[in-house]
Coordinates of C-alpha atoms in Angstrom, one line a residue:
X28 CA -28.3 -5.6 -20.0
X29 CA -26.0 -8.7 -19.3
X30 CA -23.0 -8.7 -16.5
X31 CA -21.0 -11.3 -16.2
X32 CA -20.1 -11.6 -12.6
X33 CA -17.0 -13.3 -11.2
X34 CA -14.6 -12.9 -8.0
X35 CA -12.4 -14.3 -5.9
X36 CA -9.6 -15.6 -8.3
X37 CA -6.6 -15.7 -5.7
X38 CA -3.6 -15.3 -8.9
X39 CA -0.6 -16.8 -7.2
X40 CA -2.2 -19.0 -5.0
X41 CA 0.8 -21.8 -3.7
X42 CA -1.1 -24.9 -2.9
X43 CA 1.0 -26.9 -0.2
X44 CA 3.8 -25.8 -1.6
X45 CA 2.6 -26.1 -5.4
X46 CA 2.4 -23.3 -7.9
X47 CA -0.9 -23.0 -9.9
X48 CA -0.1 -20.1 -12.2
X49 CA -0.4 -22.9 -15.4
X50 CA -4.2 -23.9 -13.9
X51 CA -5.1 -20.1 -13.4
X52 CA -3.9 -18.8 -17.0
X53 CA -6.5 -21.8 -17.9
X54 CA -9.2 -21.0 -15.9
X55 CA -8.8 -17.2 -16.5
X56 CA -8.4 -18.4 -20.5
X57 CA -11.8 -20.1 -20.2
X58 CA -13.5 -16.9 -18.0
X59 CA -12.1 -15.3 -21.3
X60 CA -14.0 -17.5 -23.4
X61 CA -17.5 -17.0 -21.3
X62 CA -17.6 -13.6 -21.9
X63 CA -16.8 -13.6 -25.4
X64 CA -19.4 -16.1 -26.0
X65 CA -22.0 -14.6 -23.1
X66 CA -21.0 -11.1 -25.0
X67 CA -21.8 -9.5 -21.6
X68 CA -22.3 -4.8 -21.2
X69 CA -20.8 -5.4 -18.0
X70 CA -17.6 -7.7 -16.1
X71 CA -17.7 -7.2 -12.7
X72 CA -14.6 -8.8 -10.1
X73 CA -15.7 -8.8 -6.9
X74 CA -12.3 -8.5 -5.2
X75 CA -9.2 -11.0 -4.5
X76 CA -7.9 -11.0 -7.7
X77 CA -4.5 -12.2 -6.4
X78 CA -4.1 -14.5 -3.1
X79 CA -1.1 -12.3 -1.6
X80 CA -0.9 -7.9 -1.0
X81 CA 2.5 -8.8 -2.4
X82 CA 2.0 -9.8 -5.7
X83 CA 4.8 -11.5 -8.2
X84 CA 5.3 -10.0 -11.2
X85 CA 4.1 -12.8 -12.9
X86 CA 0.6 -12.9 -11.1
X87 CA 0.5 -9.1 -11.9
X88 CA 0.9 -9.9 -15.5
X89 CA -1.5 -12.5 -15.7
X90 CA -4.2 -10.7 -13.8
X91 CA -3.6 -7.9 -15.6
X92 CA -3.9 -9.0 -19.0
X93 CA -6.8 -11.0 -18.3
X94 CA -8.8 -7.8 -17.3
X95 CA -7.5 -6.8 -20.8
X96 CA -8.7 -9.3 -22.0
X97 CA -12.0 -9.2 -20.8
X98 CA -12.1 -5.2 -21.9
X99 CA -11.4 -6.2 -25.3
X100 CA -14.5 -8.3 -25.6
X101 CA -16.6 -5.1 -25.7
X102 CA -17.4 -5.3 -22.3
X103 CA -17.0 -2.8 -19.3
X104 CA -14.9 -3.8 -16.8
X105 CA -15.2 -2.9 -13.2
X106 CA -12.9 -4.7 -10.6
X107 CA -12.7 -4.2 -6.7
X108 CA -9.7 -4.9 -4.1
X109 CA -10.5 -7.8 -2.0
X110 CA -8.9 -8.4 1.4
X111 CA -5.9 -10.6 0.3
X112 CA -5.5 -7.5 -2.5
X113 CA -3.1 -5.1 -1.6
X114 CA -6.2 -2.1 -1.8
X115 CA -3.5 0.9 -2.9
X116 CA -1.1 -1.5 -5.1
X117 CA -4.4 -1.9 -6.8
X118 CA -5.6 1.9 -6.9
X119 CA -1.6 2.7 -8.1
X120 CA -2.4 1.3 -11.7
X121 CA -5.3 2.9 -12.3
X122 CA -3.7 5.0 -14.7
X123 CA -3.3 2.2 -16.7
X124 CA -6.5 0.9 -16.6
X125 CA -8.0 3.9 -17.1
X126 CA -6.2 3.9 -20.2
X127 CA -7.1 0.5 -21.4
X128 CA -11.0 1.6 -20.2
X129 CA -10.8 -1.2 -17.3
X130 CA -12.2 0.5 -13.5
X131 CA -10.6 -0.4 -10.7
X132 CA -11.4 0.3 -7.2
X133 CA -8.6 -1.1 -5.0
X134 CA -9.6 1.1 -1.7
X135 CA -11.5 4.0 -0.2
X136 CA -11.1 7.5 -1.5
X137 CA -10.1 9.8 1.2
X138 CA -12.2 12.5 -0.3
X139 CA -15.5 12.4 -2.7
X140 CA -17.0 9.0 -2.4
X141 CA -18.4 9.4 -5.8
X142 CA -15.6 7.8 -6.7
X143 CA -17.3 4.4 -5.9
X144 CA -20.3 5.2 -7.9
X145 CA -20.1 4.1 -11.5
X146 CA -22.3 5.0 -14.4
X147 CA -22.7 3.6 -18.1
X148 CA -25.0 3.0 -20.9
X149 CA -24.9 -0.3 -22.9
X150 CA -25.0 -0.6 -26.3
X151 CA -28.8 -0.9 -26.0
X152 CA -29.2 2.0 -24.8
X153 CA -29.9 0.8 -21.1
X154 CA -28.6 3.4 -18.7
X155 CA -27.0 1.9 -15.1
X156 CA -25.5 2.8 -12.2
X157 CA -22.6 0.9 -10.1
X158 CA -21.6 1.4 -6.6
X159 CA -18.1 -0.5 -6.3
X160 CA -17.6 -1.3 -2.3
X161 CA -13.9 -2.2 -1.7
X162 CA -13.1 -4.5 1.3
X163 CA -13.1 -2.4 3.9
X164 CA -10.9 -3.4 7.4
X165 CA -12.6 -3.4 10.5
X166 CA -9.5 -1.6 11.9
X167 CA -9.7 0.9 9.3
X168 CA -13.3 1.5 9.4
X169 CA -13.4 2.1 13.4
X170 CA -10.4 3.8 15.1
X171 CA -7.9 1.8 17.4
X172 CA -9.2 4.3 20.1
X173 CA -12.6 3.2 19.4
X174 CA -11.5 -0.6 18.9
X175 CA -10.3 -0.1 22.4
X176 CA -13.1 1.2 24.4
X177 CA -15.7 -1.3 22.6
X178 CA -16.5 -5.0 23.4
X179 CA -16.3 -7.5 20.6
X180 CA -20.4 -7.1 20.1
X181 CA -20.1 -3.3 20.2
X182 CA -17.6 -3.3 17.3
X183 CA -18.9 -5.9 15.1
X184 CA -22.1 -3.7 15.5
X185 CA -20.4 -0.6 14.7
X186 CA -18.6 -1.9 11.3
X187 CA -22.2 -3.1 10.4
X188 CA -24.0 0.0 10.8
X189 CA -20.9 1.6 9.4
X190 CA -21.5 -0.4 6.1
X191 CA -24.7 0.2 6.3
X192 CA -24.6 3.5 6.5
X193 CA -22.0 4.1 3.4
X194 CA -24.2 2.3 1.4
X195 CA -27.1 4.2 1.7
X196 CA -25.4 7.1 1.3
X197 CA -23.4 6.0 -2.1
X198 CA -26.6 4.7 -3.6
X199 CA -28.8 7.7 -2.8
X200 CA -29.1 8.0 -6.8
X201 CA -30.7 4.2 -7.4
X202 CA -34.1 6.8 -6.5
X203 CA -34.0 7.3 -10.4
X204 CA -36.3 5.7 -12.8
X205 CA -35.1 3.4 -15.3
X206 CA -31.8 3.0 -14.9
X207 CA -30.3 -0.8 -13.8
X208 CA -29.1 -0.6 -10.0
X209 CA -26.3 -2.9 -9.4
X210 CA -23.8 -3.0 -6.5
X211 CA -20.9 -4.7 -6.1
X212 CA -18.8 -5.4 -2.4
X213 CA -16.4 -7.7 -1.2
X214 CA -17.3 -9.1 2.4
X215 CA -19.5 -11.5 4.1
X216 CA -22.7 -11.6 4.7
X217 CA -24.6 -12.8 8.4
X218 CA -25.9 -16.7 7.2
X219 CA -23.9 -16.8 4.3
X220 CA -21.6 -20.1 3.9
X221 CA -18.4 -20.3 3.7
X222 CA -16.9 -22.2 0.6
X223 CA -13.8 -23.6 2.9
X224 CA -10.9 -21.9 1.7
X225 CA -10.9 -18.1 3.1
X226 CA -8.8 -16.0 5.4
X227 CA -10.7 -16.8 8.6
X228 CA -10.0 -14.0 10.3
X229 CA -11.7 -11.9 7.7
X230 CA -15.0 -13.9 7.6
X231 CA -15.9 -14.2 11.6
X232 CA -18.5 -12.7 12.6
X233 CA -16.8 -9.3 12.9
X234 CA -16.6 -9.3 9.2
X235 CA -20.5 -9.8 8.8
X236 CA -23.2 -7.7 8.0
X237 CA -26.6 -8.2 7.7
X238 CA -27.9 -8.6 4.1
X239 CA -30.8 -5.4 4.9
X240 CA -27.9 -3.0 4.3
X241 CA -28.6 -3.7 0.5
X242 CA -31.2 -1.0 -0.9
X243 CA -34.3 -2.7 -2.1
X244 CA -34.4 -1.1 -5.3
X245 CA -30.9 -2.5 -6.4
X246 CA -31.6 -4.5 -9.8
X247 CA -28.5 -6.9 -8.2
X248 CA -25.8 -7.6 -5.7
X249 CA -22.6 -8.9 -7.1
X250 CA -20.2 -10.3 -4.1
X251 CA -17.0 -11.6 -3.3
X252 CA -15.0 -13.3 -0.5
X253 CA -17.2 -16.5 0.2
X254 CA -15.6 -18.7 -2.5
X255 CA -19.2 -21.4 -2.9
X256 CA -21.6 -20.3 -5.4
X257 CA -25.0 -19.0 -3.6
X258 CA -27.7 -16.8 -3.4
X259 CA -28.5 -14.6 0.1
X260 CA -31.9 -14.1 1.5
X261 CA -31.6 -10.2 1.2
X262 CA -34.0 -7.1 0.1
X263 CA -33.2 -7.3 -3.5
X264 CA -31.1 -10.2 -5.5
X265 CA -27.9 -10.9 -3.9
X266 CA -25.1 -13.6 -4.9
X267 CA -21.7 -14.3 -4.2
X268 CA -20.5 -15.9 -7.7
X269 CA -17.7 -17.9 -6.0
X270 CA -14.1 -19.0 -7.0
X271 CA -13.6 -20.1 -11.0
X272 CA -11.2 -23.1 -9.0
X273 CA -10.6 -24.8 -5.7
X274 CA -7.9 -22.8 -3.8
X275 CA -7.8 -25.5 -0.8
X276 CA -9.0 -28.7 0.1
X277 CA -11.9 -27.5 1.8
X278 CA -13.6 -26.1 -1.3
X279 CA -13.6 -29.7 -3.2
X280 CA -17.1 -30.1 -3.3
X281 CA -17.8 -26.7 -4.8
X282 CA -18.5 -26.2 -8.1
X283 CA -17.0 -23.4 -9.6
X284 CA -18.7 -21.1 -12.2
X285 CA -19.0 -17.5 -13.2
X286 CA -22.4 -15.7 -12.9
X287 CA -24.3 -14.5 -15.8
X288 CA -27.1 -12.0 -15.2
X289 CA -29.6 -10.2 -17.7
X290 CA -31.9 -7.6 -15.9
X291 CA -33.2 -4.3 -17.0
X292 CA -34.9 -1.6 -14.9
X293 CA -38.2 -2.8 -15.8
X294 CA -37.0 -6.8 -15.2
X295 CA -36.1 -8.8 -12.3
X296 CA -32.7 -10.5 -13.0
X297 CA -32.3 -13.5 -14.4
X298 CA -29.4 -15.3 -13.0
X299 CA -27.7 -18.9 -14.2
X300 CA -24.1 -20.1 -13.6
X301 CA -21.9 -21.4 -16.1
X302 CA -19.1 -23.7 -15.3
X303 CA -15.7 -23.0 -15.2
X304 CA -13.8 -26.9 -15.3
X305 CA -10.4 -25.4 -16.9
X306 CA -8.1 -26.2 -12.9
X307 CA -7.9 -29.6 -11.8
X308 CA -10.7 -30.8 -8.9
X309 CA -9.2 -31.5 -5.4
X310 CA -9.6 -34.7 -3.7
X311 CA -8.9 -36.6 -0.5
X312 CA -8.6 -39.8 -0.3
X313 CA -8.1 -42.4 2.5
X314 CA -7.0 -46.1 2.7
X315 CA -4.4 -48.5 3.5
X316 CA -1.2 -48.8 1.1
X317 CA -2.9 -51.4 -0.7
X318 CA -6.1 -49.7 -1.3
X319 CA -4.7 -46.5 -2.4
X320 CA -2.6 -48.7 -4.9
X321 CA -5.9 -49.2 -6.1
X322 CA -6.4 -45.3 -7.0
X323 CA -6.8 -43.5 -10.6
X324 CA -7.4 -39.8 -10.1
X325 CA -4.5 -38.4 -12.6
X326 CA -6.7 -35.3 -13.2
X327 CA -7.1 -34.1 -9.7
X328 CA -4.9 -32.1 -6.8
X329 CA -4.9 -35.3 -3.8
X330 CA -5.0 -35.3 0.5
X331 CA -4.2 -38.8 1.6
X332 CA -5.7 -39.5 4.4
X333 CA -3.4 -42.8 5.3
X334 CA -4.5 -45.9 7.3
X335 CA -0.8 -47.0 8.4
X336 CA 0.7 -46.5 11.6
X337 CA 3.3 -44.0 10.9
X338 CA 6.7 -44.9 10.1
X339 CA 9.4 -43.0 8.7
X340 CA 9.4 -43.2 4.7
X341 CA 5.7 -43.2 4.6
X342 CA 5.3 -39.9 2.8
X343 CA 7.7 -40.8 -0.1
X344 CA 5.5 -44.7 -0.2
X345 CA 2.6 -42.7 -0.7
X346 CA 3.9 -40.3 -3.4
X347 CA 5.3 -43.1 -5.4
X348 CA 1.8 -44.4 -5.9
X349 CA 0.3 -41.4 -6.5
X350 CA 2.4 -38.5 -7.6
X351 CA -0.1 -35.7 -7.5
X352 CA -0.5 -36.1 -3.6
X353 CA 0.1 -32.9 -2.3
X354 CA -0.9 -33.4 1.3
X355 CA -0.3 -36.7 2.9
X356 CA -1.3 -37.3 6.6
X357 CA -2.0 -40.2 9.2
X358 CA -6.3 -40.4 8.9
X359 CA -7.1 -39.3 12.4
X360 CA -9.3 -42.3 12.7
X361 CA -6.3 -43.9 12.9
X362 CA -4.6 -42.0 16.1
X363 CA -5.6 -42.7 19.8
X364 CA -8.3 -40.5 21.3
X365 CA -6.8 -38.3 24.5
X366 CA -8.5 -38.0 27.1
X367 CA -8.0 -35.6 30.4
X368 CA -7.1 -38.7 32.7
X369 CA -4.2 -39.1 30.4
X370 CA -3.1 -35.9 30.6
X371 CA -3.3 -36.3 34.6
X372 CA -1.4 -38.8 34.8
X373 CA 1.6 -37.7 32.3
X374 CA 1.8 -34.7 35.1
X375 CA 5.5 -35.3 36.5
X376 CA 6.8 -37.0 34.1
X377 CA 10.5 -37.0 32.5
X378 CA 11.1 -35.5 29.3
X379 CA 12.2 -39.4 28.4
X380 CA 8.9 -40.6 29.8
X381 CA 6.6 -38.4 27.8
X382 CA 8.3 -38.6 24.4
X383 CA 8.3 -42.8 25.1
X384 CA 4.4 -42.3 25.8
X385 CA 4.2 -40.1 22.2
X386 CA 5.7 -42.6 20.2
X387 CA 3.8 -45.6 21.9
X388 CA 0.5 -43.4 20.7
X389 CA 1.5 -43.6 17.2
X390 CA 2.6 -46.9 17.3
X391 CA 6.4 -45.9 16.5
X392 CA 8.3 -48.6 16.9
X393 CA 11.7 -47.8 15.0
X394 CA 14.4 -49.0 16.3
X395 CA 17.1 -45.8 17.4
X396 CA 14.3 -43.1 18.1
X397 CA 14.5 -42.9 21.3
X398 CA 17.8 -43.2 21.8
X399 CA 18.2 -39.7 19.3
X400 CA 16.2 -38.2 21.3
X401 CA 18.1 -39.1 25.0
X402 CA 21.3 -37.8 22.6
X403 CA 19.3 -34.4 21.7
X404 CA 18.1 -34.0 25.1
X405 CA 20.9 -34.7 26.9
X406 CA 22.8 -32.2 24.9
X407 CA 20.4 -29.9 25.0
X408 CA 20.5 -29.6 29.1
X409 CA 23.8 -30.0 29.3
X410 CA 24.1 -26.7 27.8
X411 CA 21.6 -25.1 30.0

């Protein structure tokens, strides 16, 4: 059989302030395309389909019809909440998608946990099973009264074996002879790296498990939440497919890609990446005025790293030479290094005093500044 694998596509992600929606009905356009050339049995989402639990109505749309879409290539379509999904926004349409033949699996089932375990045949005739693994909170999994009586190493220890333990138990039927094993989860994984652009306090170490909570007769491992393309060292084939674009500057040297994987019972899987270049790249640049005159990246999101002393006005310079800069800061080559002798000796100091010693580290010179700020100050203690 053939899946096409693919997570971690953050609809309604606002980069510094600017929208994306036209580079991800692109990207998820092109994703589209993949599968109806790849002609895959199986599309698995491994979670964070949208980047907020709160949703506009236009992401809900988009992501929404793109699962349609991908259903309408022939394909089965099984999707997972993430930990920026909102788990039972997600499990509230799955009336719909059970109509339109799409599964979703937005949280845990308070009862039967057979719920998470998925079955199908392909048009082959190749039988396989599917255990879809939500993201699962640490607060949710172990109770605040537990949270409470456990150090930080005793609790990221209990989530694990808690993992561990609800995946053995939801894959006690990979026992069965030829039928394709496959498991899909959205969470991170001890050694695994980061792609640069995730929640961080859902990928610290009390988020990761060790990858021997996989079974080892799983055919393959489909994750989500680590947003670079990789495979983990683990008991049976394991890979997080990463995000189809770039959701922050950290993630500009990844490339982005969905997975496609052929395996059988009988067949080790076969994996290869194909890229998706639909979003624009991301890009920091550095330099003085003059150099980044010198610039010609119309195609990508920039970070300008800039070599001036600050001024006011800076920013809008920058811009005006290059329009698509959506971050602009002072490189931090640039700044003075602080030291703890400095800080000694600022001890005592007037209000006046230190604010004259922050503007003489940035090399603020304009004329006015400091007299604002004796205005602001004094009318700030005078009301006191």
């Amino acid at each position: 059989m053939r899946i096409l694998h693919t997570s971690d596509w953050h609809v309604g992600k606002v980069l510094k302030g600017k929208n994306r929606t036209e580079e991800h009905i692109r990207v998820l356009a092109q994703v589209v395309e993949i599968a109806r050339a790849e002609r895959p049995d199986l599309v698995i989402v491994a979670g964070d389909l949208y980047d907020t639990a709160a949703p506009t109505a236009e992401a809900t749309r988009l992501v929404t019809r793109a699962l349609s879409a991908l259903r309408k290539t022939g394909a089965r379509v099984v999707a997972i909440g993430g930990n920026h999904d909102n788990g039972a926004a997600l499990d509230a349409l799955r009336p719909w998608a059970d109509a339109a033949g799409i599964e979703l699996r937005g949280s845990y089932p308070k009862g039967d946990l057979k719920d998470l375990l998925i079955e199908g045949t392909t048009e082959g005739g190749e039988r396989w099973r599917l255990v879809a693994l939500p993201f699962l909170s640490q607060r949710y999994a172990i109770r605040a009264a537990e949270m409470y009586d456990l150090t930080a190493a005793e609790a990221n220890q209990t989530y694990a074996d808690l993992m561990a333990r609800l995946i053995a138990k939801i894959s006690e039927p990979f026992g069965e002879p030829g039928v394709v094993n496959l498991l899909t989860a959205h969470l991170t994984i001890v050694g695994a790296s980061t792609g640069g652009g995730e929640r961080e306090a859902h990928t610290i170490m009390g988020y990761a498990v060790p990858a021997t909570v996989f079974p080892p007769n799983a055919h393959y491992v489909a994750l989500g939440h680590l947003h670079r393309t990789q495979s983990v060292i683990s008991p049976c084939p394991t890979r997080y497919s990463g995000s189809p674009l770039a959701v922050d500057f950290g993630e500009e040297e990844n490339v982005c890609s969905v997975a496609i994987v052929d395996v059988s019972a009988d067949r080790a899987a076969h994996v290869r990446d194909v890229p998706v270049t639909s979003a624009l790249t991301l890009r920091t640049v550095r330099g003085t005025l003059e150099q980044l005159a010198t610039v010609n990246l119309p195609d990508a999101w920039l970070r300008v790293l800039v070599r001036e002393a600050p001024r006011p006005g800076l920013r809008e310079d920058v811009q005006e030479l290059l329009p698509n800069a959506l971050e602009v800061r002072i490189d931090p080559d640039m700044l003075p290094k602080s030291s703890g002798a400095r800080g000694a000796e600022r001890a005592g100091r007037s209000p006046r005093e230190l604010f004259g010693d922050y503007l003489d580290s940035r090399g603020n010179a304009e004329e006015g500044v400091r007299e604002l700020f004796d205005e602001l100050y004094d009318e700030v203690s005078s009301n006191r």
